[in-house]
PDB file of C-alpha atoms in Angstrom:
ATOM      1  CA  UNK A   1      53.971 -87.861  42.365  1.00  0.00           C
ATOM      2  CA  UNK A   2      55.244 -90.391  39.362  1.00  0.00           C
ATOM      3  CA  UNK A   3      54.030 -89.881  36.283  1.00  0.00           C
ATOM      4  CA  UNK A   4      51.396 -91.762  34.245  1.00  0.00           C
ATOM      5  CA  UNK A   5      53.353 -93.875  31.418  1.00  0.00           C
ATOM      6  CA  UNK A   6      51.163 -94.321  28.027  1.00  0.00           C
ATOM      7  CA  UNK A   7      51.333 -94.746  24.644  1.00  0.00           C
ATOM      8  CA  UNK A   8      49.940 -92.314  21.809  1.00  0.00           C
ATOM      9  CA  UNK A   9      50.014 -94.341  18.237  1.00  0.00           C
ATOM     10  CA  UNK A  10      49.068 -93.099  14.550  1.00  0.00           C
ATOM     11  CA  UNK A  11      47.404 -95.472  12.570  1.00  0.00           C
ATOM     12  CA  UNK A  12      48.726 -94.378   8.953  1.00  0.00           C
ATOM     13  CA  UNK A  13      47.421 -95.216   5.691  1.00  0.00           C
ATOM     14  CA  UNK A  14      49.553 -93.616   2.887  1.00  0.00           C
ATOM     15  CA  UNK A  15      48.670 -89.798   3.306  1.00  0.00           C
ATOM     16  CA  UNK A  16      46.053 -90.329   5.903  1.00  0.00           C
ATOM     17  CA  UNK A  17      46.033 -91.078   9.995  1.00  0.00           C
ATOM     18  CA  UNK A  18      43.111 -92.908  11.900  1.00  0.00           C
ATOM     19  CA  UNK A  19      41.727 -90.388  14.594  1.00  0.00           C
ATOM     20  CA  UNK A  20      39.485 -90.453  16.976  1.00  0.00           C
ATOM     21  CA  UNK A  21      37.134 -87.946  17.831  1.00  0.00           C
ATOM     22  CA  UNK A  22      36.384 -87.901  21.528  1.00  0.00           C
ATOM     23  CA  UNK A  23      32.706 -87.638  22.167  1.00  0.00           C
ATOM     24  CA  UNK A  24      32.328 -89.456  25.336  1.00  0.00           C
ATOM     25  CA  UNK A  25      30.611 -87.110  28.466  1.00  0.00           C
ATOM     26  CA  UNK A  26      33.153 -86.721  30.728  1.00  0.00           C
ATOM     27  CA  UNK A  27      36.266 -86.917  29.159  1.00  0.00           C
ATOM     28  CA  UNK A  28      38.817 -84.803  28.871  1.00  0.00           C
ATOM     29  CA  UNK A  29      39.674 -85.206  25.393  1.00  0.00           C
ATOM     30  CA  UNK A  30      36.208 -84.616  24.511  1.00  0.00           C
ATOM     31  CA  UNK A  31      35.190 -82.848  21.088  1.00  0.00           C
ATOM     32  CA  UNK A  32      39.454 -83.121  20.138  1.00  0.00           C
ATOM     33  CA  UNK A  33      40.704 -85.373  17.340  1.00  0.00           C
ATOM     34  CA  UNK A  34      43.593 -87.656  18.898  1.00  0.00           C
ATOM     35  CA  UNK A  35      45.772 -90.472  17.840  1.00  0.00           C
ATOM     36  CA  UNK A  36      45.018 -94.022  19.987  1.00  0.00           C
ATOM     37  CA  UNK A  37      46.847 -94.946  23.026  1.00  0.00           C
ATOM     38  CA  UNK A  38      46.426 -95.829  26.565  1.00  0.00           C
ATOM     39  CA  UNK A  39      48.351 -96.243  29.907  1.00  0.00           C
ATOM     40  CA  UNK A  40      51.206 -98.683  30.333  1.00  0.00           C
ATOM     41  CA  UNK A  41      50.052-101.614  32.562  1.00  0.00           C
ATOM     42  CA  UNK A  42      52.046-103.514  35.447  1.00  0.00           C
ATOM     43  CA  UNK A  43      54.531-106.213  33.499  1.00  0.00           C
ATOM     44  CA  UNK A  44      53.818-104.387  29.699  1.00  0.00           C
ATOM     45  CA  UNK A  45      56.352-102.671  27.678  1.00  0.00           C
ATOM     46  CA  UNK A  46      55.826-100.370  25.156  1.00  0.00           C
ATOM     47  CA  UNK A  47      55.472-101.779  21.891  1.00  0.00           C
ATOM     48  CA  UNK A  48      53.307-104.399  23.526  1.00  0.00           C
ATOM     49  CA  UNK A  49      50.942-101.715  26.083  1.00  0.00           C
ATOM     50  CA  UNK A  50      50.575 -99.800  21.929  1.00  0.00           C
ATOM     51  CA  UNK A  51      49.824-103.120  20.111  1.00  0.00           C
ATOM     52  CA  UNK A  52      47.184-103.589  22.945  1.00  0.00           C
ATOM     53  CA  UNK A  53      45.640-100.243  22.636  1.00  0.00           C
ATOM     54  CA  UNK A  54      45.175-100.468  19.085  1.00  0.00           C
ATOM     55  CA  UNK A  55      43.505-103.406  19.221  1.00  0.00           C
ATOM     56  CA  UNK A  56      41.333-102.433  21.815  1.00  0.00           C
ATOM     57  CA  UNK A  57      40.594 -99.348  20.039  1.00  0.00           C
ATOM     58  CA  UNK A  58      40.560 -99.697  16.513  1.00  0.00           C
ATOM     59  CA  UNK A  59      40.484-103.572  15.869  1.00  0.00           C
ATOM     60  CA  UNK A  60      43.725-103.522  14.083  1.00  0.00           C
ATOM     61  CA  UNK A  61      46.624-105.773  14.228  1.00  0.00           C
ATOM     62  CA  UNK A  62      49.735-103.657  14.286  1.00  0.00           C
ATOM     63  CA  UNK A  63      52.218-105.627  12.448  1.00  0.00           C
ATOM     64  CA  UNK A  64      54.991-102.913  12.179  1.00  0.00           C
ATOM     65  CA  UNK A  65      55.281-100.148  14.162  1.00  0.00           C
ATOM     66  CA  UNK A  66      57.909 -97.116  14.840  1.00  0.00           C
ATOM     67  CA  UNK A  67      58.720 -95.108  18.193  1.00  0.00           C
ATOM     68  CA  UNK A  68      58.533 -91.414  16.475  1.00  0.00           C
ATOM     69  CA  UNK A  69      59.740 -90.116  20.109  1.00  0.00           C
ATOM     70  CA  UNK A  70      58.559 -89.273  23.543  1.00  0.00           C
ATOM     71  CA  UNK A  71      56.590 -86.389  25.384  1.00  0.00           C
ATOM     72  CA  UNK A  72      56.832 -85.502  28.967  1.00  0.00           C
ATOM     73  CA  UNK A  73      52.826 -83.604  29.770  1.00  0.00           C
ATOM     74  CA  UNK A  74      53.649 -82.244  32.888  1.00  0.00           C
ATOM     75  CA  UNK A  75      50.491 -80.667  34.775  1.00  0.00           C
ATOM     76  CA  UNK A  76      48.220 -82.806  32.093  1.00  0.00           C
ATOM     77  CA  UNK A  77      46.132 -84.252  33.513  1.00  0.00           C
ATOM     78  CA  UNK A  78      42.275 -82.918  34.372  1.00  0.00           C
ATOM     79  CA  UNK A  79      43.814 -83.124  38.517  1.00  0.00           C
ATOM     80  CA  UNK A  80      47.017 -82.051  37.829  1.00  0.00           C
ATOM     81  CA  UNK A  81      48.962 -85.302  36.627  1.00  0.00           C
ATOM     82  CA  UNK A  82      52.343 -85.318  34.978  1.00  0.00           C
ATOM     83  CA  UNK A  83      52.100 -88.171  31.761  1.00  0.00           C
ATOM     84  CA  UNK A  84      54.771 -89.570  29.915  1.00  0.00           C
ATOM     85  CA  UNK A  85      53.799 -90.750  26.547  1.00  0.00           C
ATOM     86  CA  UNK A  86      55.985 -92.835  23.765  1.00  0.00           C
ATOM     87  CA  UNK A  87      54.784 -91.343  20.728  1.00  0.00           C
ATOM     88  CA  UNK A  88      54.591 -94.380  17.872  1.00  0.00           C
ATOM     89  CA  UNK A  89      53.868 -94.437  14.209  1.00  0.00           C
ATOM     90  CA  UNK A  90      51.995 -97.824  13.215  1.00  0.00           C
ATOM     91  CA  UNK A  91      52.970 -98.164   9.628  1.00  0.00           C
ATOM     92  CA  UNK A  92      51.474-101.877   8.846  1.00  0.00           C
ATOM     93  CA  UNK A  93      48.563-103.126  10.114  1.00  0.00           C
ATOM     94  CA  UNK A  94      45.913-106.269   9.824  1.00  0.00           C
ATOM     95  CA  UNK A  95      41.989-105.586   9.941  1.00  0.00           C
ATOM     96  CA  UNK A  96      39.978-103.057   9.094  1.00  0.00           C
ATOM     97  CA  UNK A  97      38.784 -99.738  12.168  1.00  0.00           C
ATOM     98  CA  UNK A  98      35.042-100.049  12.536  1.00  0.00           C
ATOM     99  CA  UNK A  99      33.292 -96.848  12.156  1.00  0.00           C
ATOM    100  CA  UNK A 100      33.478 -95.965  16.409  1.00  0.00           C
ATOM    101  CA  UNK A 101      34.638 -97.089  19.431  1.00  0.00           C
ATOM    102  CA  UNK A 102      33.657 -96.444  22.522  1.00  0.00           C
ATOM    103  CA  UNK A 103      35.506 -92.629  22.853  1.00  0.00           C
ATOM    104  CA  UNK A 104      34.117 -91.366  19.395  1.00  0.00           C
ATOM    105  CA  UNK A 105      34.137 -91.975  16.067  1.00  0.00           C
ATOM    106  CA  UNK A 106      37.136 -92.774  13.984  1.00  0.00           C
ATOM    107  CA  UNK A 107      38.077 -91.309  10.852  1.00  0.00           C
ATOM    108  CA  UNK A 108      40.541 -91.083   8.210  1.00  0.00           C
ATOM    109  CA  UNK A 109      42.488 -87.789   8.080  1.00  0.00           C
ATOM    110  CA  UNK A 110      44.462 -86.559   5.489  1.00  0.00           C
ATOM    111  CA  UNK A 111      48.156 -85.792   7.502  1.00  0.00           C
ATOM    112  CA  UNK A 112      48.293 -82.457   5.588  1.00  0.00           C
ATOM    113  CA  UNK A 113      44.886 -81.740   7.161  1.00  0.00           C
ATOM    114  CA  UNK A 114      45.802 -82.113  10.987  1.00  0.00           C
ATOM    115  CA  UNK A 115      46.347 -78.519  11.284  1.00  0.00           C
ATOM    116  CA  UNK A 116      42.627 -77.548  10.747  1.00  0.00           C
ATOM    117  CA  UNK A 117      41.319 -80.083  13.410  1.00  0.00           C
ATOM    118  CA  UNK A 118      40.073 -79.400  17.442  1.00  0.00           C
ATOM    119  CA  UNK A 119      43.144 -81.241  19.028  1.00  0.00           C
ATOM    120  CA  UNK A 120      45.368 -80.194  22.179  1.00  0.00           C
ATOM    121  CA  UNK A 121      47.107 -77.257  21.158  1.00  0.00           C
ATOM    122  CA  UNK A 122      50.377 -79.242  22.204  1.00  0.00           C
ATOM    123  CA  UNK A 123      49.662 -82.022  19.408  1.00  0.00           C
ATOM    124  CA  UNK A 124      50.664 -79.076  17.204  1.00  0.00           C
ATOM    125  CA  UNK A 125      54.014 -78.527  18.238  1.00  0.00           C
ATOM    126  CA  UNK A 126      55.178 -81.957  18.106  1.00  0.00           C
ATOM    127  CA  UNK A 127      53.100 -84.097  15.763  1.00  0.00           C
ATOM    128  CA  UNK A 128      54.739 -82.397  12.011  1.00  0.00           C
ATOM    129  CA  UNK A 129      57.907 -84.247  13.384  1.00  0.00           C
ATOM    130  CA  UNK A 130      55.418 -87.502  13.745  1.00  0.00           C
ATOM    131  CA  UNK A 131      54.820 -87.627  10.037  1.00  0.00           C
ATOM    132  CA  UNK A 132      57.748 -85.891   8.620  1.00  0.00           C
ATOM    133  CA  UNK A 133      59.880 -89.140   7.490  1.00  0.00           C
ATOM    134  CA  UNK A 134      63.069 -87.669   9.580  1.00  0.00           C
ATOM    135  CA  UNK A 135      64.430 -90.839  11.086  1.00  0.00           C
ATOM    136  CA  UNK A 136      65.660 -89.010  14.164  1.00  0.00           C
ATOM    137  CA  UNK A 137      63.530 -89.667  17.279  1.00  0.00           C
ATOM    138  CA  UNK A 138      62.014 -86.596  18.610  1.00  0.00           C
ATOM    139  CA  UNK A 139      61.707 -85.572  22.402  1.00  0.00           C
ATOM    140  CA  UNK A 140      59.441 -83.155  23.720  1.00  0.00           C
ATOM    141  CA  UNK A 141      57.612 -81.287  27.432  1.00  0.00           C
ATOM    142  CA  UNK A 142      54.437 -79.661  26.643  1.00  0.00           C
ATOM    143  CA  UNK A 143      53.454 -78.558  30.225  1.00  0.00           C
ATOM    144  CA  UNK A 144      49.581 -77.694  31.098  1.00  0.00           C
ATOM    145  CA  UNK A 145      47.794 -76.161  33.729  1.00  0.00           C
ATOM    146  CA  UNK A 146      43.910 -76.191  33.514  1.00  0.00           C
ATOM    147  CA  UNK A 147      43.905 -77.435  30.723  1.00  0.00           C
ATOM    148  CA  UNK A 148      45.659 -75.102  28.557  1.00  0.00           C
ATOM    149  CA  UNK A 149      49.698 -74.998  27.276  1.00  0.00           C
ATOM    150  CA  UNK A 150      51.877 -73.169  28.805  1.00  0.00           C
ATOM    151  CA  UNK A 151      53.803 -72.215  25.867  1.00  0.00           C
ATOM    152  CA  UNK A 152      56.680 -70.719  27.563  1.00  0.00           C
ATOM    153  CA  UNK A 153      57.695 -74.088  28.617  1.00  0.00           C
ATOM    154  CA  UNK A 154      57.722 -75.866  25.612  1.00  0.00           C
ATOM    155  CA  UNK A 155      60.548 -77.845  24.093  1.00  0.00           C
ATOM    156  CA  UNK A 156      60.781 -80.123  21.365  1.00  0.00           C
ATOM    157  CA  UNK A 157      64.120 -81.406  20.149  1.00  0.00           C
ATOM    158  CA  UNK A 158      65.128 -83.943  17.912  1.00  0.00           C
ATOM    159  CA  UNK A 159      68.687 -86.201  18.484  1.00  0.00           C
TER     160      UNK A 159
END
């Protein structure tokens, strides 16, 4: 089986991030905070599939954006999917989030606050290095099964 290609972006605002907290029945993000992002379509790259996605989601423009690094998820998904995500940091943007989307409501987070918030427990390994202003790109697997992180086969490194 391939893996699913997607983007995960971080809206940022000075000290804060746009989230968004999954609320929708069914989902298997639901009740965890989580950047914005989406699969990779046929013909997109990158920086174009996470422009996309954060207009879709958030109504923004991204006018500048940065690839922070990338994540292999094998196992991720709820039937077992391997995911490949390119993890970016949107550091200019055009409009202003409404209030919701369809997944949740978006807020505002303080980046020193991510720590205290329902998210995967693999977000926690690698998103410090999102918002840490080290220029190196980071590159990290953060396998699951069911569901939950199998910590024993975690790796982050950063060239």
């Amino acid at each position: 089986m391939r893996a699913i290609i997607g983007t995960l972006g971080y809206v940022r605002r000075g000290d804060e991030v746009l989230l968004v907290h999954r609320q929708r029945d069914g989902d298997d993000h639901r009740g965890k905070y989580n950047g914005l992002g989406g699969k990779l379509e046929a013909g997109e790259d990158a920086v174009t599939c996470m422009k996309r996605e954060i207009r879709e989601e958030s109504g923004l423009v991204a006018t500048s954006l940065t690839l922070r690094g990338t994540i292999a998820w094998p196992g991720f998904g709820s039937d077992g999917s391997d995911w490949f995500g390119l993890v970016f940091v949107i550091d200019d943007f055009e409009g202003e989030p409404p209030k919701t989307n369809e997944d949740g409501p978006l807020r505002w987070v303080p980046i020193a606050n991510l720590d205290s918030l329902p998210m995967w427990e693999g977000d926690r390994h690698f998103l410090p290095w999102v918002f840490d202003g080290d220029s190196r790109q980071f590159h990290a697997v953060l396998p699951y099964r069911d569901g939950a992180l199998i910590t024993e086969g975690v790796t982050v490194a950063r060239l």
